[in-house]
PDB file of C-alpha atoms in Angstrom:
ATOM      1  CA  THR M   1     -56.376 -86.176 -64.111  1.00  0.00           C
ATOM      2  CA  LEU M   2     -52.606 -86.016 -64.322  1.00  0.00           C
ATOM      3  CA  LEU M   3     -50.479 -89.107 -64.653  1.00  0.00           C
ATOM      4  CA  VAL M   4     -47.121 -88.946 -62.902  1.00  0.00           C
ATOM      5  CA  VAL M   5     -44.241 -90.650 -64.846  1.00  0.00           C
ATOM      6  CA  ASP M   6     -40.810 -91.625 -63.942  1.00  0.00           C
ATOM      7  CA  ALA M   7     -38.565 -90.457 -66.786  1.00  0.00           C
ATOM      8  CA  MET M   8     -36.316 -93.388 -65.870  1.00  0.00           C
ATOM      9  CA  THR M   9     -38.779 -95.701 -67.356  1.00  0.00           C
ATOM     10  CA  GLY M  10     -38.065 -94.891 -70.827  1.00  0.00           C
ATOM     11  CA  GLN M  11     -40.007 -96.653 -73.459  1.00  0.00           C
ATOM     12  CA  GLU M  12     -41.821 -98.485 -70.758  1.00  0.00           C
ATOM     13  CA  ALA M  13     -43.746 -95.104 -70.213  1.00  0.00           C
ATOM     14  CA  ALA M  14     -45.642 -95.899 -73.329  1.00  0.00           C
ATOM     15  CA  SER M  15     -47.489 -98.937 -71.987  1.00  0.00           C
ATOM     16  CA  LEU M  16     -47.811 -97.415 -68.678  1.00  0.00           C
ATOM     17  CA  THR M  17     -49.520 -94.326 -70.267  1.00  0.00           C
ATOM     18  CA  ALA M  18     -51.816 -96.333 -72.472  1.00  0.00           C
ATOM     19  CA  ALA M  19     -53.084 -98.553 -69.582  1.00  0.00           C
ATOM     20  CA  PHE M  20     -53.623 -95.638 -67.371  1.00  0.00           C
ATOM     21  CA  ASP M  21     -55.339 -93.437 -70.082  1.00  0.00           C
ATOM     22  CA  ASN M  22     -57.735 -96.446 -70.951  1.00  0.00           C
ATOM     23  CA  ALA M  23     -58.687 -97.145 -67.371  1.00  0.00           C
ATOM     24  CA  VAL M  24     -59.113 -93.730 -66.028  1.00  0.00           C
ATOM     25  CA  GLY M  25     -58.387 -91.199 -68.796  1.00  0.00           C
ATOM     26  CA  ILE M  26     -55.862 -88.364 -68.366  1.00  0.00           C
ATOM     27  CA  SER M  27     -55.674 -84.786 -69.138  1.00  0.00           C
ATOM     28  CA  GLY M  28     -51.884 -84.567 -68.877  1.00  0.00           C
ATOM     29  CA  ALA M  29     -48.772 -85.807 -67.315  1.00  0.00           C
ATOM     30  CA  ILE M  30     -46.043 -84.894 -64.885  1.00  0.00           C
ATOM     31  CA  LEU M  31     -42.581 -86.220 -66.005  1.00  0.00           C
ATOM     32  CA  THR M  32     -40.228 -86.729 -62.762  1.00  0.00           C
ATOM     33  CA  LYS M  33     -36.694 -87.498 -62.158  1.00  0.00           C
ATOM     34  CA  LEU M  34     -35.402 -85.460 -65.212  1.00  0.00           C
ATOM     35  CA  ASP M  35     -32.337 -84.593 -63.059  1.00  0.00           C
ATOM     36  CA  GLY M  36     -30.962 -88.240 -63.277  1.00  0.00           C
ATOM     37  CA  ASP M  37     -29.589 -90.195 -66.237  1.00  0.00           C
ATOM     38  CA  SER M  38     -32.689 -89.822 -68.290  1.00  0.00           C
ATOM     39  CA  ARG M  39     -32.719 -87.619 -71.394  1.00  0.00           C
ATOM     40  CA  GLY M  40     -36.577 -87.626 -71.761  1.00  0.00           C
ATOM     41  CA  GLY M  41     -37.477 -90.330 -74.119  1.00  0.00           C
ATOM     42  CA  ALA M  42     -40.372 -91.089 -71.817  1.00  0.00           C
ATOM     43  CA  ALA M  43     -41.753 -87.612 -72.781  1.00  0.00           C
ATOM     44  CA  VAL M  44     -41.964 -88.623 -76.362  1.00  0.00           C
ATOM     45  CA  SER M  45     -43.784 -92.016 -75.328  1.00  0.00           C
ATOM     46  CA  VAL M  46     -46.285 -90.197 -73.093  1.00  0.00           C
ATOM     47  CA  ARG M  47     -47.346 -87.657 -75.605  1.00  0.00           C
ATOM     48  CA  GLY M  48     -47.308 -90.134 -78.613  1.00  0.00           C
ATOM     49  CA  VAL M  49     -49.427 -92.670 -76.835  1.00  0.00           C
ATOM     50  CA  SER M  50     -52.006 -90.483 -75.124  1.00  0.00           C
ATOM     51  CA  GLY M  51     -52.050 -87.492 -77.408  1.00  0.00           C
ATOM     52  CA  LYS M  52     -52.194 -85.399 -74.106  1.00  0.00           C
ATOM     53  CA  PRO M  53     -49.701 -82.768 -73.041  1.00  0.00           C
ATOM     54  CA  ILE M  54     -46.958 -83.018 -70.459  1.00  0.00           C
ATOM     55  CA  LYS M  55     -47.680 -80.096 -67.959  1.00  0.00           C
ATOM     56  CA  PHE M  56     -44.646 -80.271 -65.479  1.00  0.00           C
ATOM     57  CA  VAL M  57     -41.416 -81.675 -65.107  1.00  0.00           C
ATOM     58  CA  GLY M  58     -39.656 -82.574 -61.856  1.00  0.00           C
ATOM     59  CA  THR M  59     -35.905 -81.940 -61.683  1.00  0.00           C
ATOM     60  CA  GLY M  60     -35.350 -82.670 -57.858  1.00  0.00           C
ATOM     61  CA  GLU M  61     -37.100 -83.726 -54.764  1.00  0.00           C
ATOM     62  CA  LYS M  62     -38.658 -80.404 -53.648  1.00  0.00           C
ATOM     63  CA  THR M  63     -41.747 -78.568 -54.732  1.00  0.00           C
ATOM     64  CA  PRO M  64     -39.484 -75.631 -56.295  1.00  0.00           C
ATOM     65  CA  ASP M  65     -38.208 -78.447 -58.394  1.00  0.00           C
ATOM     66  CA  LEU M  66     -41.476 -78.921 -60.254  1.00  0.00           C
ATOM     67  CA  GLU M  67     -41.282 -76.711 -63.411  1.00  0.00           C
ATOM     68  CA  PRO M  68     -43.487 -75.930 -66.547  1.00  0.00           C
ATOM     69  CA  PHE M  69     -42.627 -78.317 -69.337  1.00  0.00           C
ATOM     70  CA  TYR M  70     -41.229 -76.802 -72.615  1.00  0.00           C
ATOM     71  CA  PRO M  71     -41.266 -79.311 -75.559  1.00  0.00           C
ATOM     72  CA  ASP M  72     -38.425 -77.389 -77.449  1.00  0.00           C
ATOM     73  CA  ARG M  73     -36.215 -77.518 -74.395  1.00  0.00           C
ATOM     74  CA  MET M  74     -37.015 -81.288 -74.220  1.00  0.00           C
ATOM     75  CA  ALA M  75     -36.127 -81.832 -77.793  1.00  0.00           C
ATOM     76  CA  SER M  76     -32.742 -80.109 -77.359  1.00  0.00           C
ATOM     77  CA  ARG M  77     -32.079 -82.472 -74.051  1.00  0.00           C
ATOM     78  CA  ILE M  78     -33.066 -85.509 -76.113  1.00  0.00           C
ATOM     79  CA  LEU M  79     -30.883 -84.518 -78.868  1.00  0.00           C
ATOM     80  CA  GLY M  80     -27.810 -84.016 -76.605  1.00  0.00           C
ATOM     81  CA  MET M  81     -27.698 -80.321 -77.277  1.00  0.00           C
ATOM     82  CA  GLY M  82     -28.274 -79.202 -73.787  1.00  0.00           C
ATOM     83  CA  ASP M  83     -30.665 -76.639 -72.252  1.00  0.00           C
ATOM     84  CA  VAL M  84     -29.065 -73.261 -71.932  1.00  0.00           C
ATOM     85  CA  ILE M  85     -32.239 -71.409 -71.406  1.00  0.00           C
ATOM     86  CA  SER M  86     -32.945 -73.519 -68.168  1.00  0.00           C
ATOM     87  CA  LEU M  87     -29.476 -73.210 -66.889  1.00  0.00           C
ATOM     88  CA  VAL M  88     -29.550 -69.432 -67.379  1.00  0.00           C
ATOM     89  CA  GLU M  89     -32.925 -69.370 -65.681  1.00  0.00           C
ATOM     90  CA  LYS M  90     -31.570 -71.325 -62.834  1.00  0.00           C
ATOM     91  CA  ALA M  91     -28.505 -69.459 -62.372  1.00  0.00           C
ATOM     92  CA  ALA M  92     -30.576 -66.214 -62.471  1.00  0.00           C
ATOM     93  CA  ALA M  93     -32.748 -67.439 -59.680  1.00  0.00           C
ATOM     94  CA  GLU M  94     -29.550 -67.856 -57.483  1.00  0.00           C
ATOM     95  CA  VAL M  95     -27.629 -64.825 -58.080  1.00  0.00           C
ATOM     96  CA  SER M  96     -28.443 -61.246 -58.704  1.00  0.00           C
ATOM     97  CA  ASP M  97     -27.174 -59.104 -61.281  1.00  0.00           C
ATOM     98  CA  ALA M  98     -25.172 -56.945 -58.776  1.00  0.00           C
ATOM     99  CA  ASP M  99     -23.630 -60.198 -57.390  1.00  0.00           C
ATOM    100  CA  ALA M 100     -22.783 -61.412 -60.778  1.00  0.00           C
ATOM    101  CA  ALA M 101     -21.140 -58.144 -61.796  1.00  0.00           C
ATOM    102  CA  LYS M 102     -19.091 -57.912 -58.504  1.00  0.00           C
ATOM    103  CA  MET M 103     -17.943 -61.704 -58.846  1.00  0.00           C
ATOM    104  CA  GLN M 104     -17.084 -60.821 -62.602  1.00  0.00           C
ATOM    105  CA  LYS M 105     -14.955 -57.795 -61.447  1.00  0.00           C
ATOM    106  CA  LYS M 106     -13.156 -60.018 -58.798  1.00  0.00           C
ATOM    107  CA  MET M 107     -12.330 -62.415 -61.414  1.00  0.00           C
ATOM    108  CA  MET M 108     -11.059 -59.820 -63.986  1.00  0.00           C
ATOM    109  CA  ASP M 109      -8.753 -58.107 -61.423  1.00  0.00           C
ATOM    110  CA  ALA M 110      -7.509 -61.381 -59.960  1.00  0.00           C
ATOM    111  CA  SER M 111      -8.939 -60.706 -56.501  1.00  0.00           C
ATOM    112  CA  PHE M 112     -11.179 -63.885 -56.670  1.00  0.00           C
ATOM    113  CA  ASP M 113     -10.410 -65.762 -53.084  1.00  0.00           C
ATOM    114  CA  PHE M 114     -11.331 -68.873 -51.426  1.00  0.00           C
ATOM    115  CA  ASP M 115     -14.499 -67.300 -49.925  1.00  0.00           C
ATOM    116  CA  ASP M 116     -15.672 -66.441 -53.492  1.00  0.00           C
ATOM    117  CA  PHE M 117     -14.960 -69.871 -54.506  1.00  0.00           C
ATOM    118  CA  LEU M 118     -17.102 -71.348 -51.824  1.00  0.00           C
ATOM    119  CA  LYS M 119     -19.975 -68.917 -52.724  1.00  0.00           C
ATOM    120  CA  GLN M 120     -19.709 -70.046 -56.381  1.00  0.00           C
ATOM    121  CA  THR M 121     -19.840 -73.803 -55.476  1.00  0.00           C
ATOM    122  CA  SER M 122     -22.732 -73.223 -53.158  1.00  0.00           C
ATOM    123  CA  LEU M 123     -24.647 -71.275 -55.960  1.00  0.00           C
ATOM    124  CA  VAL M 124     -23.979 -74.320 -58.391  1.00  0.00           C
ATOM    125  CA  SER M 125     -24.931 -76.932 -55.742  1.00  0.00           C
ATOM    126  CA  LYS M 126     -28.377 -74.803 -55.143  1.00  0.00           C
ATOM    127  CA  MET M 127     -28.946 -75.343 -59.026  1.00  0.00           C
ATOM    128  CA  GLY M 128     -28.934 -79.144 -58.487  1.00  0.00           C
ATOM    129  CA  SER M 129     -26.550 -81.946 -58.916  1.00  0.00           C
ATOM    130  CA  LEU M 130     -23.465 -81.083 -61.002  1.00  0.00           C
ATOM    131  CA  ALA M 131     -24.205 -83.769 -63.344  1.00  0.00           C
ATOM    132  CA  GLY M 132     -27.824 -81.960 -63.885  1.00  0.00           C
ATOM    133  CA  VAL M 133     -26.059 -78.777 -64.467  1.00  0.00           C
ATOM    134  CA  ALA M 134     -23.531 -80.234 -66.770  1.00  0.00           C
ATOM    135  CA  LYS M 135     -26.159 -81.841 -68.939  1.00  0.00           C
ATOM    136  CA  MET M 136     -27.736 -78.388 -69.655  1.00  0.00           C
ATOM    137  CA  ILE M 137     -24.460 -77.251 -71.310  1.00  0.00           C
ATOM    138  CA  PRO M 138     -24.483 -78.094 -74.903  1.00  0.00           C
ATOM    139  CA  GLY M 139     -22.242 -81.242 -75.682  1.00  0.00           C
ATOM    140  CA  MET M 140     -21.798 -82.074 -71.993  1.00  0.00           C
ATOM    141  CA  ALA M 141     -24.623 -84.494 -71.707  1.00  0.00           C
ATOM    142  CA  GLY M 142     -22.469 -87.591 -72.759  1.00  0.00           C
ATOM    143  CA  ALA M 143     -19.258 -86.232 -72.289  1.00  0.00           C
ATOM    144  CA  LEU M 144     -18.807 -87.254 -68.543  1.00  0.00           C
ATOM    145  CA  SER M 145     -19.876 -90.515 -67.011  1.00  0.00           C
ATOM    146  CA  ASN M 146     -21.825 -90.554 -63.810  1.00  0.00           C
ATOM    147  CA  SER M 147     -18.859 -91.906 -62.049  1.00  0.00           C
ATOM    148  CA  LYS M 148     -16.644 -88.986 -63.105  1.00  0.00           C
ATOM    149  CA  MET M 149     -19.346 -86.441 -62.103  1.00  0.00           C
ATOM    150  CA  ASN M 150     -19.524 -88.281 -58.620  1.00  0.00           C
ATOM    151  CA  GLU M 151     -15.707 -88.121 -58.456  1.00  0.00           C
ATOM    152  CA  VAL M 152     -15.804 -84.247 -59.013  1.00  0.00           C
ATOM    153  CA  GLU M 153     -18.575 -83.802 -56.517  1.00  0.00           C
ATOM    154  CA  LYS M 154     -16.553 -85.682 -53.869  1.00  0.00           C
ATOM    155  CA  ARG M 155     -13.607 -83.665 -54.797  1.00  0.00           C
ATOM    156  CA  MET M 156     -15.524 -80.401 -54.544  1.00  0.00           C
ATOM    157  CA  LYS M 157     -16.609 -81.496 -50.954  1.00  0.00           C
ATOM    158  CA  LYS M 158     -12.875 -82.187 -50.004  1.00  0.00           C
ATOM    159  CA  ASN M 159     -12.056 -78.844 -51.432  1.00  0.00           C
ATOM    160  CA  GLU M 160     -14.801 -77.269 -49.297  1.00  0.00           C
ATOM    161  CA  ALA M 161     -13.544 -78.871 -46.181  1.00  0.00           C
ATOM    162  CA  MET M 162     -10.051 -77.751 -46.732  1.00  0.00           C
ATOM    163  CA  ILE M 163     -11.135 -74.221 -47.282  1.00  0.00           C
ATOM    164  CA  ASN M 164     -13.451 -74.431 -44.159  1.00  0.00           C
ATOM    165  CA  SER M 165     -10.297 -75.371 -42.169  1.00  0.00           C
ATOM    166  CA  MET M 166      -8.352 -72.272 -43.213  1.00  0.00           C
ATOM    167  CA  THR M 167      -8.274 -68.955 -41.229  1.00  0.00           C
ATOM    168  CA  LYS M 168     -10.256 -66.068 -42.614  1.00  0.00           C
ATOM    169  CA  LYS M 169      -6.786 -64.495 -43.314  1.00  0.00           C
ATOM    170  CA  GLU M 170      -5.638 -67.488 -45.407  1.00  0.00           C
ATOM    171  CA  ARG M 171      -9.111 -67.592 -47.438  1.00  0.00           C
ATOM    172  CA  ALA M 172      -8.887 -64.103 -48.067  1.00  0.00           C
ATOM    173  CA  ASN M 173      -5.234 -64.253 -49.335  1.00  0.00           C
ATOM    174  CA  PRO M 174      -4.514 -67.508 -50.971  1.00  0.00           C
ATOM    175  CA  GLU M 175      -0.828 -66.439 -51.445  1.00  0.00           C
ATOM    176  CA  LEU M 176      -0.273 -66.960 -47.849  1.00  0.00           C
ATOM    177  CA  LEU M 177      -0.484 -70.674 -48.602  1.00  0.00           C
ATOM    178  CA  LEU M 178       2.306 -70.722 -51.022  1.00  0.00           C
ATOM    179  CA  THR M 179       5.507 -72.273 -49.603  1.00  0.00           C
ATOM    180  CA  ASP M 180       7.734 -71.758 -52.680  1.00  0.00           C
ATOM    181  CA  ARG M 181       7.709 -68.094 -53.298  1.00  0.00           C
ATOM    182  CA  SER M 182       9.821 -68.415 -56.701  1.00  0.00           C
TER     183      SER M 182
END
């Protein structure tokens, strides 16, 4: 029997877990909403009270967002040290090595255009919310407030709308948009 616990409950997860374990008996837990503001303190509560393992974590609303639980990664997250391994895994799932090499080459020889920018923002959004991705980067967990992250996401959507309103020629040749050629 698996207990599903909302990571946002924090320390309240301890009493919830104890009551459920006493009433039904659990074999493990699933921790959800780890893509939100929670750093995962509920994980410590669930394990500490029940002695049972956390089997999976939910980082989104879809089935593919249910991932195996890794205690060492959760410890890094709780300590604000990010989760680079999960970040790399998410990125690898979204982009092939060939595409990454192609994009790197375009950046290195300064031929990166607006179409490439749209591809990159699309890849990041497939990895989850910008706030969720930023939290995986060491030192970023508390660096930006949710309001700042929401501001950035709104700005990215505006940028996407502006780029989509450009002609293919303008997207491929950003220099065409410059009015001051000095």
